[in-house]
mmCIF file of C-alpha atoms in Angstrom:
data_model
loop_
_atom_site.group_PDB
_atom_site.id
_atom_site.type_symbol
_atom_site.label_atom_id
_atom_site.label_comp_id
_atom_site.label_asym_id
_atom_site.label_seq_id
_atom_site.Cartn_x
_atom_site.Cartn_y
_atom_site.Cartn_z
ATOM 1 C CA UNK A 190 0.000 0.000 0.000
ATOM 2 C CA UNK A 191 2.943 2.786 1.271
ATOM 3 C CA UNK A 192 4.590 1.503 -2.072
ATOM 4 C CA UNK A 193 2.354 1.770 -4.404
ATOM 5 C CA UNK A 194 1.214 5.918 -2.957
ATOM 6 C CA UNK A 195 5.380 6.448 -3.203
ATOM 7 C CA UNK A 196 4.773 7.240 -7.002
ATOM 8 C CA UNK A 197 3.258 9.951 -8.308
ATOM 9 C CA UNK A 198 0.203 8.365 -10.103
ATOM 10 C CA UNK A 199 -3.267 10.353 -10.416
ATOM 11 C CA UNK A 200 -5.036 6.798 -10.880
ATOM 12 C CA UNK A 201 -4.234 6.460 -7.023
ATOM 13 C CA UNK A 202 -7.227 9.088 -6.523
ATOM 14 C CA UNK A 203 -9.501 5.656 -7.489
ATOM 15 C CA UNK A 204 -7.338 3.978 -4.833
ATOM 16 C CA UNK A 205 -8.164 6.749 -2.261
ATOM 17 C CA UNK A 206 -11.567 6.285 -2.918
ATOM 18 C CA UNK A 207 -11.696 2.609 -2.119
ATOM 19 C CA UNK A 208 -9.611 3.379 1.098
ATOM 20 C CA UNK A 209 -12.140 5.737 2.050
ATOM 21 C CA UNK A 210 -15.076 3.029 1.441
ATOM 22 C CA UNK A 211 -12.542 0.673 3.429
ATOM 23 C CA UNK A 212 -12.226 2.895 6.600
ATOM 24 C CA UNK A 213 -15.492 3.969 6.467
ATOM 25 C CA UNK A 214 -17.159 0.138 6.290
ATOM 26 C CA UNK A 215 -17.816 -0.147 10.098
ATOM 27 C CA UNK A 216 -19.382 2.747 10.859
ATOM 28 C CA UNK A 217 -21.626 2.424 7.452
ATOM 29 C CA UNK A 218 -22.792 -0.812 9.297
ATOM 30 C CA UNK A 219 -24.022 0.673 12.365
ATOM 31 C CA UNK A 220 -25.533 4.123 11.357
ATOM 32 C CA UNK A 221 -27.228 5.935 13.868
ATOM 33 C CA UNK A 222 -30.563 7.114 13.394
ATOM 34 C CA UNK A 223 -30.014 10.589 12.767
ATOM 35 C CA UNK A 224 -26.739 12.721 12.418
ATOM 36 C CA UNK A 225 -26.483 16.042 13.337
ATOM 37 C CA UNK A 226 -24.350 18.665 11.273
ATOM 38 C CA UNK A 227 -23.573 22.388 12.895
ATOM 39 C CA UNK A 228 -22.475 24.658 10.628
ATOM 40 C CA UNK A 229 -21.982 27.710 11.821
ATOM 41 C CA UNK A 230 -21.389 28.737 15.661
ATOM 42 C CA UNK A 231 -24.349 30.005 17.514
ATOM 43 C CA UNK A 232 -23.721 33.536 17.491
ATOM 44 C CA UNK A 233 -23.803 33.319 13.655
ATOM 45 C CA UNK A 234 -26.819 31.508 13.085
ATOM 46 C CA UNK A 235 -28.459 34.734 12.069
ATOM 47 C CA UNK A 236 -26.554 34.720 8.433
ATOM 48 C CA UNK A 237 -28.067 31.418 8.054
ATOM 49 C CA UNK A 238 -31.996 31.933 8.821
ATOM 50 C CA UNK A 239 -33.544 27.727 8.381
ATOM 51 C CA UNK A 240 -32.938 24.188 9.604
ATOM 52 C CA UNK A 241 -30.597 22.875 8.215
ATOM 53 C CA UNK A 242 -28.785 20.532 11.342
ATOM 54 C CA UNK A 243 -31.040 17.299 10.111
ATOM 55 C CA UNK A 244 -31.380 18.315 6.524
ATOM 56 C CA UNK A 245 -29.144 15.093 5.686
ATOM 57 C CA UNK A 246 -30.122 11.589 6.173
ATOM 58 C CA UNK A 247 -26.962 9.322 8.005
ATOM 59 C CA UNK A 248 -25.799 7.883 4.524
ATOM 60 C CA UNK A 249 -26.345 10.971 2.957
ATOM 61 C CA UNK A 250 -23.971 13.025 5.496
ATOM 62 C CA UNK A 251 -20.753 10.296 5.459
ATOM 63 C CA UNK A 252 -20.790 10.295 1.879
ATOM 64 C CA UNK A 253 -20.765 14.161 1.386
ATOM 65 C CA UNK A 254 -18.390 13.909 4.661
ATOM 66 C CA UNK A 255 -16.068 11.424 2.665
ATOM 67 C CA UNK A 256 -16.399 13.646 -0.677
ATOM 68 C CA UNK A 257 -15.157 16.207 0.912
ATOM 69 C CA UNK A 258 -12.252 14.363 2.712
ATOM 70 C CA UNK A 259 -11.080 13.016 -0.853
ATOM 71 C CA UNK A 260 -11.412 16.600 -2.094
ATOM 72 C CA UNK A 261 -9.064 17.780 0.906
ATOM 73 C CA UNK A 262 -7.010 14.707 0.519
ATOM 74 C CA UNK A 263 -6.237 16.032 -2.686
ATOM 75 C CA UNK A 264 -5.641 19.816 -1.998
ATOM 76 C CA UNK A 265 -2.894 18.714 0.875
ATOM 77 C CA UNK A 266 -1.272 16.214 -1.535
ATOM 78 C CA UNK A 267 -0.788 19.284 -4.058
ATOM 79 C CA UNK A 268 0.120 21.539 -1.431
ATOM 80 C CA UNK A 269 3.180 19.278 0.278
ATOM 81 C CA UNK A 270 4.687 18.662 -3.509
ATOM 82 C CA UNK A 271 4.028 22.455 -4.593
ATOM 83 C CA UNK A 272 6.363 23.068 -1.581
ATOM 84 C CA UNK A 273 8.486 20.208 -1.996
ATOM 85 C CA UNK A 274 8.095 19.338 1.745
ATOM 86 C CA UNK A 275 8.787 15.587 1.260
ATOM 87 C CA UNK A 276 11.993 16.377 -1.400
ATOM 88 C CA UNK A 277 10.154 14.570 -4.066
ATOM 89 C CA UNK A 278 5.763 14.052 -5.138
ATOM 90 C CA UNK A 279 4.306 11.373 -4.165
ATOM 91 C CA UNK A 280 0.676 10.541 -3.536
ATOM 92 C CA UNK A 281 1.423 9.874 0.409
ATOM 93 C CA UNK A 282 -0.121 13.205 1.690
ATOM 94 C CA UNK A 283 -3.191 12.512 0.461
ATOM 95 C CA UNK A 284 -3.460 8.747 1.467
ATOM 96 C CA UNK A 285 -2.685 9.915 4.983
ATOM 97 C CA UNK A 286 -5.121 12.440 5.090
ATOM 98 C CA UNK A 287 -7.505 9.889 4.259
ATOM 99 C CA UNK A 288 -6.269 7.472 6.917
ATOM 100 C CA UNK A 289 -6.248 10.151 10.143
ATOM 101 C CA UNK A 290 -9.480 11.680 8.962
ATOM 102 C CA UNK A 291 -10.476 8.334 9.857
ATOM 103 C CA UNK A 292 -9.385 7.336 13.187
ATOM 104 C CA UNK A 293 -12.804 7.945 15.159
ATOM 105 C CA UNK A 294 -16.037 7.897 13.773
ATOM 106 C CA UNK A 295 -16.918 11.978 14.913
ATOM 107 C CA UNK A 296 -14.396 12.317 12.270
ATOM 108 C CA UNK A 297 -16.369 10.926 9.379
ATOM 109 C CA UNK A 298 -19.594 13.159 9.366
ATOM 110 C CA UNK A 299 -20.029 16.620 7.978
ATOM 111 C CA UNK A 300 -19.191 18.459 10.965
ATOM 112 C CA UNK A 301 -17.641 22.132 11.514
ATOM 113 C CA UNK A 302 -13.713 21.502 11.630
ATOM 114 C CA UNK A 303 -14.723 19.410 8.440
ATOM 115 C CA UNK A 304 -15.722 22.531 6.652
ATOM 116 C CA UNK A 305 -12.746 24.507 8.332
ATOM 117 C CA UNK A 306 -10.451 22.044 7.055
ATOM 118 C CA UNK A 307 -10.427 23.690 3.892
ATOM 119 C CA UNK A 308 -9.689 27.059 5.344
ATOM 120 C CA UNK A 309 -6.856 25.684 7.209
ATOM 121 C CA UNK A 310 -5.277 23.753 4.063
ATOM 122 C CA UNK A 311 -6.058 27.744 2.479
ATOM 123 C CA UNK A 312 -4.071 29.164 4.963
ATOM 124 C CA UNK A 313 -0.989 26.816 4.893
ATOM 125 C CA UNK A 314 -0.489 27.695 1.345
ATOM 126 C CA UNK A 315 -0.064 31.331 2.114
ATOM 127 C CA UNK A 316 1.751 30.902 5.189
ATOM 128 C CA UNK A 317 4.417 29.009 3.057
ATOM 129 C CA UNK A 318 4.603 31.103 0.280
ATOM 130 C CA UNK A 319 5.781 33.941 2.761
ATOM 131 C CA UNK A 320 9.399 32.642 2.836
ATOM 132 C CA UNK A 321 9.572 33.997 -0.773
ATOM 133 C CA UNK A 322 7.713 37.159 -0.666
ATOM 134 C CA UNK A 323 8.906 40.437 -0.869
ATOM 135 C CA UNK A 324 5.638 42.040 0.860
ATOM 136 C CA UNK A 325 3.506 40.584 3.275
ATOM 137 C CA UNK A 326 1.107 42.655 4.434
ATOM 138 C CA UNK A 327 -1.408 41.888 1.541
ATOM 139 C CA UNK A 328 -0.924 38.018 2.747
ATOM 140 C CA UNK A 329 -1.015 39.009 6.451
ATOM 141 C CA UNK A 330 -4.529 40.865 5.817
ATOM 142 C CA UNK A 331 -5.854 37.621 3.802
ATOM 143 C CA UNK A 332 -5.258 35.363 6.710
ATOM 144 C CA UNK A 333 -7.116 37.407 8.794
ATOM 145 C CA UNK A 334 -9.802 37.381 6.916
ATOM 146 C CA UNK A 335 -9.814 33.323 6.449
ATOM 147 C CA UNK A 336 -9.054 33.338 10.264
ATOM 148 C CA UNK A 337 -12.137 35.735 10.669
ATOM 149 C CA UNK A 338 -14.364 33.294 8.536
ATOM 150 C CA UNK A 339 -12.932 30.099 10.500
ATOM 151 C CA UNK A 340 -13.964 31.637 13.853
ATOM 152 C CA UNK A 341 -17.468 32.348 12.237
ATOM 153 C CA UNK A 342 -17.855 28.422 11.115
ATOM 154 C CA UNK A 343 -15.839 27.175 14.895
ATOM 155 C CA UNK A 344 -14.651 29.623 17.339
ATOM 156 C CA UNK A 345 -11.636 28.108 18.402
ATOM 157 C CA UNK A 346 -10.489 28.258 15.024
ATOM 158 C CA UNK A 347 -9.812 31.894 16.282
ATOM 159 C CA UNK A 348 -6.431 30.105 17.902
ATOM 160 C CA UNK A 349 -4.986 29.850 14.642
ATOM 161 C CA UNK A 350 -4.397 33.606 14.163
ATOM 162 C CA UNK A 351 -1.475 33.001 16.389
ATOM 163 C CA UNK A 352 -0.126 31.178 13.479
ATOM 164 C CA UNK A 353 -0.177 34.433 11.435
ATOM 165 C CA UNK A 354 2.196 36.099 13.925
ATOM 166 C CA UNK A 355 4.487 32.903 14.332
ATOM 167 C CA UNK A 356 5.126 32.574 10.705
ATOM 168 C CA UNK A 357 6.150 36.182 10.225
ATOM 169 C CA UNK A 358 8.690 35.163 13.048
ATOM 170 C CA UNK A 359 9.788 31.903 11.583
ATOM 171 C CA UNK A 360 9.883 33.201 7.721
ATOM 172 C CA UNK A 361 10.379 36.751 7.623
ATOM 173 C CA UNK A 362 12.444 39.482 9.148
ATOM 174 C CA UNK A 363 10.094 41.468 11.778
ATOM 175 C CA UNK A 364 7.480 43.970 10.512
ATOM 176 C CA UNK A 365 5.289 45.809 12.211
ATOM 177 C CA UNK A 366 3.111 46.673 9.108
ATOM 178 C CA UNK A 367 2.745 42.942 8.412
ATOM 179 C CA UNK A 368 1.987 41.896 12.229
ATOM 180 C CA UNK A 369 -0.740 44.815 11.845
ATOM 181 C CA UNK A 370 -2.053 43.902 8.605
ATOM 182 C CA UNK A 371 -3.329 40.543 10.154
ATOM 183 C CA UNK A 372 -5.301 42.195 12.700
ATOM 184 C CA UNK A 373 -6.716 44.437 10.450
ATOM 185 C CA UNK A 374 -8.027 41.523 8.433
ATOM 186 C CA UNK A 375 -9.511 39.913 11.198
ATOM 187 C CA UNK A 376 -11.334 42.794 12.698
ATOM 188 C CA UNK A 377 -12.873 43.722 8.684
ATOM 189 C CA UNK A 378 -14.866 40.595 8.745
ATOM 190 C CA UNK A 379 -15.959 41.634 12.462
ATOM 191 C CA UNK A 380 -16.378 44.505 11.774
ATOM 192 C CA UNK A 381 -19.842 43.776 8.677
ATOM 193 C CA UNK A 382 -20.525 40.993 10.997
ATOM 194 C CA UNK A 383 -20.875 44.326 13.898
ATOM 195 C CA UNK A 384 -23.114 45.850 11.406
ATOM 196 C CA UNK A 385 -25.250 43.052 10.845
ATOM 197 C CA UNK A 386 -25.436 42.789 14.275
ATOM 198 C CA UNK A 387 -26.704 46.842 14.597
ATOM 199 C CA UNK A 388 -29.457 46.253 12.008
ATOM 200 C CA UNK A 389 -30.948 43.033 13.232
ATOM 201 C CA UNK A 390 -31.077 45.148 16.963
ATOM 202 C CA UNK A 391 -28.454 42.458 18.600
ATOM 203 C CA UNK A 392 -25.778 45.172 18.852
ATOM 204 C CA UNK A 393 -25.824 44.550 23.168
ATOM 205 C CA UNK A 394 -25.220 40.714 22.246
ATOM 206 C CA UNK A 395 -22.163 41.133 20.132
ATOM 207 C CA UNK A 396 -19.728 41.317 22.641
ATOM 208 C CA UNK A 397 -20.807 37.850 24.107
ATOM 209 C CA UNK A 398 -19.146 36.486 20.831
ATOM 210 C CA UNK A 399 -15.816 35.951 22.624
ATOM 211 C CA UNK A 400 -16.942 35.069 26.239
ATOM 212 C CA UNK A 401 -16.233 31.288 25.595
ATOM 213 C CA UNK A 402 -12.643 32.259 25.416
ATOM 214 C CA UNK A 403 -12.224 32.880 29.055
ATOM 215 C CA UNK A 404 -14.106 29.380 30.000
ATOM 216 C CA UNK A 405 -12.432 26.571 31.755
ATOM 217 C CA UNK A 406 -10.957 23.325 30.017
ATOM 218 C CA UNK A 407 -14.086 21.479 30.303
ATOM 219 C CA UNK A 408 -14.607 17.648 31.921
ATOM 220 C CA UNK A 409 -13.195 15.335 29.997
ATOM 221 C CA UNK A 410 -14.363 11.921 30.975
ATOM 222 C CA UNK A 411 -12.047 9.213 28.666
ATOM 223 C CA UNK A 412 -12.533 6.174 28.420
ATOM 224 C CA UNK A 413 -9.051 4.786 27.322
ATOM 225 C CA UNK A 414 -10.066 1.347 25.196
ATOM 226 C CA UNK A 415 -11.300 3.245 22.906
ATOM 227 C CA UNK A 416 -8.373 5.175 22.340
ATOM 228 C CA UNK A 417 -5.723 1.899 21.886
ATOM 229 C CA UNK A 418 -6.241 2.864 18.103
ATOM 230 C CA UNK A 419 -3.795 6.093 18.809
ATOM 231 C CA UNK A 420 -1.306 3.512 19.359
ATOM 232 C CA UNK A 421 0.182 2.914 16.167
ATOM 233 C CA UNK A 422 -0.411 6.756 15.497
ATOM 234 C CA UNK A 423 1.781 7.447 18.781
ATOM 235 C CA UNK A 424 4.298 5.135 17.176
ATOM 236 C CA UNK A 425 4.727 7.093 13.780
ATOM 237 C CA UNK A 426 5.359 10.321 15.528
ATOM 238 C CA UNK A 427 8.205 9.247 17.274
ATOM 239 C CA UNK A 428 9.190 7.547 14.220
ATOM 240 C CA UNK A 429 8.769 10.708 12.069
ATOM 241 C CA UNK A 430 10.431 12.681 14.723
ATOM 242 C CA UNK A 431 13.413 10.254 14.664
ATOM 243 C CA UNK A 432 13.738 10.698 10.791
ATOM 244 C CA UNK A 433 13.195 14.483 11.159
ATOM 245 C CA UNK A 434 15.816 14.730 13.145
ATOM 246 C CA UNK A 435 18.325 12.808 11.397
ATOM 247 C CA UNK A 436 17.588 14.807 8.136
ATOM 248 C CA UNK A 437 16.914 18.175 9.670
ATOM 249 C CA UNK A 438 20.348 20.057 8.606
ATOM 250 C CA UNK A 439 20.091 17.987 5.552
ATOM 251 C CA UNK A 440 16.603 20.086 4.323
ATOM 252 C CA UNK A 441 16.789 22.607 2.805
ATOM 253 C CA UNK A 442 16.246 26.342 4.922
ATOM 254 C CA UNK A 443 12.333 26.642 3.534
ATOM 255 C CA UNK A 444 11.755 22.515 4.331
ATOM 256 C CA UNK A 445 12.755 22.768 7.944
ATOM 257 C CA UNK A 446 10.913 26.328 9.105
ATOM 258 C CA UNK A 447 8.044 24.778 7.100
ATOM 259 C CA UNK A 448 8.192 22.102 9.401
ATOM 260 C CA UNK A 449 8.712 23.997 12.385
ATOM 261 C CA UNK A 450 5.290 25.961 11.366
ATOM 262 C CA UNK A 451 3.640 22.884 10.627
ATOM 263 C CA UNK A 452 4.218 21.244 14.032
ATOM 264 C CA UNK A 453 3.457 24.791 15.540
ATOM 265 C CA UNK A 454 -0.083 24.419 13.992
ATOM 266 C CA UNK A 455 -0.804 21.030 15.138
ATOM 267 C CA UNK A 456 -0.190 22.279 19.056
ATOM 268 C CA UNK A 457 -2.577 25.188 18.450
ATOM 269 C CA UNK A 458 -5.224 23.481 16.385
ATOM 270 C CA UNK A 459 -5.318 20.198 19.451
ATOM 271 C CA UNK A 460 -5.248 22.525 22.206
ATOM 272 C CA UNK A 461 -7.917 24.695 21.495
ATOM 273 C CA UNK A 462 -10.315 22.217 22.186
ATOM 274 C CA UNK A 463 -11.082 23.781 25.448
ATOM 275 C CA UNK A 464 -13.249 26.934 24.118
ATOM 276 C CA UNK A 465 -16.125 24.590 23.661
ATOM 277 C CA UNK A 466 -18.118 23.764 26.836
ATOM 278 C CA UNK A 467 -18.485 20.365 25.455
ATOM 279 C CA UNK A 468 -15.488 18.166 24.690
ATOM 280 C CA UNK A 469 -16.005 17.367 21.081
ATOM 281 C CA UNK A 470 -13.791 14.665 19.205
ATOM 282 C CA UNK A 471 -14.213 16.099 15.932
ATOM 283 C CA UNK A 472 -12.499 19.390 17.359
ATOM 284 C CA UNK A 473 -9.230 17.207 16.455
ATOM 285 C CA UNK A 474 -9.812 17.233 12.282
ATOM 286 C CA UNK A 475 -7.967 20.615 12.942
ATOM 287 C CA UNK A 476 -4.658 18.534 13.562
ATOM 288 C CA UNK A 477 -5.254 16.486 10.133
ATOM 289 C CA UNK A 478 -3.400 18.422 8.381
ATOM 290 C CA UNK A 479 -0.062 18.639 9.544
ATOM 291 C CA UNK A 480 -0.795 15.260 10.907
ATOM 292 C CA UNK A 481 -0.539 14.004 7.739
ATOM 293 C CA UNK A 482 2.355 15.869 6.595
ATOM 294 C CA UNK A 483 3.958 14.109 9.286
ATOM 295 C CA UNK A 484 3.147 10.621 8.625
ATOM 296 C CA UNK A 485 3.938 11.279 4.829
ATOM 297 C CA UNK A 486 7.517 11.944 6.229
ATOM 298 C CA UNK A 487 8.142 9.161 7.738
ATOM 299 C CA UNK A 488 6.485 7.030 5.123
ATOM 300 C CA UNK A 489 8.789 8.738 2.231
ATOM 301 C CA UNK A 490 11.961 8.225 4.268
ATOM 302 C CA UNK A 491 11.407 4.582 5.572
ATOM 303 C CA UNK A 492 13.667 2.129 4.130
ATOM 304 C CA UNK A 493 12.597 -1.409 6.011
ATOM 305 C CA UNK A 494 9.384 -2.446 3.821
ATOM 306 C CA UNK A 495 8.234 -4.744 5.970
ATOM 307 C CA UNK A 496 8.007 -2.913 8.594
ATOM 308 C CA UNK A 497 6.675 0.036 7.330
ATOM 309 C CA UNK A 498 4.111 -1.467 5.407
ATOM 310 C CA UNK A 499 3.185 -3.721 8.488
ATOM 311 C CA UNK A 500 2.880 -0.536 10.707
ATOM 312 C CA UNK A 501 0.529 1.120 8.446
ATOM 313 C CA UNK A 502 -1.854 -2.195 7.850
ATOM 314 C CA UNK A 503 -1.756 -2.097 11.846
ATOM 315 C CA UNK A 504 -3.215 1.101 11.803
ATOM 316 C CA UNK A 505 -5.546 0.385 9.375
ATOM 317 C CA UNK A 506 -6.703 -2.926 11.142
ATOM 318 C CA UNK A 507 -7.361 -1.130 14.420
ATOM 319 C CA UNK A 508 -9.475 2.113 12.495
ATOM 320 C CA UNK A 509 -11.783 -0.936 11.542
ATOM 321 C CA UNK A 510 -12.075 -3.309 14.173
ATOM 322 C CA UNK A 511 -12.282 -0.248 16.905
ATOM 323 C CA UNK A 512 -15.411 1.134 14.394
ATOM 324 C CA UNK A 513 -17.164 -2.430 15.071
ATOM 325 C CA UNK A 514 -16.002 -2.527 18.924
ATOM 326 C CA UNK A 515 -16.945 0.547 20.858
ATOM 327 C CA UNK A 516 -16.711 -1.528 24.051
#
């Protein structure tokens, strides 16, 4: 399987659709009665005026869930070889992507850091492309606004401005027009949403937006079998860490701050969980990403086929067997 995503071969699109089938197959034989699907946070529920959080039967919402995934799959694997993160293309971004998009089944309905998925993917492309620009305040502004829109969709997609700010440090030379520009961004999209606000007489309400952001990490009650299928995942982050490491000064300059963003990302994007009152597994799509990135590493750089191929069937054993035993 790791072999045959090595090479650079658009027929292994068909390939990551059977995967997704594959991962999916457990969950598709135990579909709940209804599935719920929140679009938009609470406090912008007024841009989007009907019901829409049943409008999707259960097989209706995975397979737009899954379309979208493949769709995404796709965007990452273009955006890793655009930026030559892996030192040569390869179809491994996108099969990983795929395969951690699947690990629980909150992950494989339409759900909110679904949808902001593409916004972070958005993002990442102009974040990397700043180690080559001449000007960033036009980029800076951009994010912002995508960070803006993110925060309307999930709030604690709001974290991820700090992103903005951390890649000016990592890629360019300090600015204070660029930090600025950012900000500026942001507070544009908050600034119509004010408006809107003002003429539907909720003005007195807007400021309640950002209360969450000042709430507690909230109880998190785990029960641990059902998390033995992080395992293997544990394992390939040490594993990519080890490679990392042994190939760091051997990247080139752009590779290894890329990498340095990337893994920046993934801490912000798990540990905002905490913003919503209710701990909610799907929060953790936000870490797909550069999750992925990371397994592609390792997967490009492994050398013992055995084992790496055995590793990843692991993984792809327990995503199925831990979909028909919920214990």
């Amino acid at each position: 399987m790791i072999n045959l995503f090595k090479i650079y071969n658009p027929i292994n699109i068909l390939w990551l659709a059977v995967l997704l089938f594959i991962t999916r197959i457990g969950y598709l034989a135990q579909l709940p009665g209804k599935v719920e699907f929140i679009f938009v946070e609470p406090f912008a529920r007024l841009l989007i005026p009907v019901s829409y959080e049943y409008a999707f039967a259960p097989f209706t919402n995975i397979f737009l869930a899954a379309l979208l995934i493949l769709v995404q799959a796709v965007l990452v694997n273009y955006m890793v070889n655009h930026f030559n993160l892996l030192g040569k293309p390869s179809f491994l971004p996108a099969l990983m992507y795929v395969t951690v998009t699947a690990l629980f089944t909150p992950f494989m309905v339409l759900s909110a850091p679904l949808i902001c998925n593409f916004l972070v993917i958005w993002m990442l492309f102009k974040l990397l492309s700043l180690y080559k620009s001449d000007d960033a305040k036009s980029t800076a502004y951009d994010l912002g606004i995508i960070v803006a829109l993110g925060s309307l969709i999930y709030l604690p997609y709001i974290y991820l401005f700090l992103s903005i700010w951390i890649a000016l440090i990592i890629f360019k030379p300090f600015n204070w027009r660029e930090w600025i520009s950012g900000v500026l961004g942001y507070f544009t999209v908050f600034f119509f949403f004010a408006v809107f606000y003002y003429l539907n007489n909720r003005l007195g309400s807007f400021y309640d937006i950002w209360a969450p952001l000042g709430t507690k990490f909230p109880a998190i009650h785990i029960k641990y079998i059902n998390y033995l299928v992080l395992v293997p995942v544990l394992l390939i982050l040490v594993l990519y860490f080890f490679k990392l490491q042994q190939n760091y000064f051997k990247s080139y300059v752009q590779v290894r701050k890329s990498f340095q963003l990337l893994f920046i990302i993934f801490l912000i994007a798990g540990f905002s969980f905490y913003v919503k009152s209710e701990f909610n597994l799907n929060h953790f799509l936000l870490c797909a990403v550069p999750a992925a990135v990371f397994f592609s590493y390792y997967f490009i750089n492994a050398h013992i086929k055995w084992f790496y191929e055995s590793l990843y069937l692991l993984l792809l054993i327990s995503i199925i067997y831990f979909q028909f035993n919920t214990f």
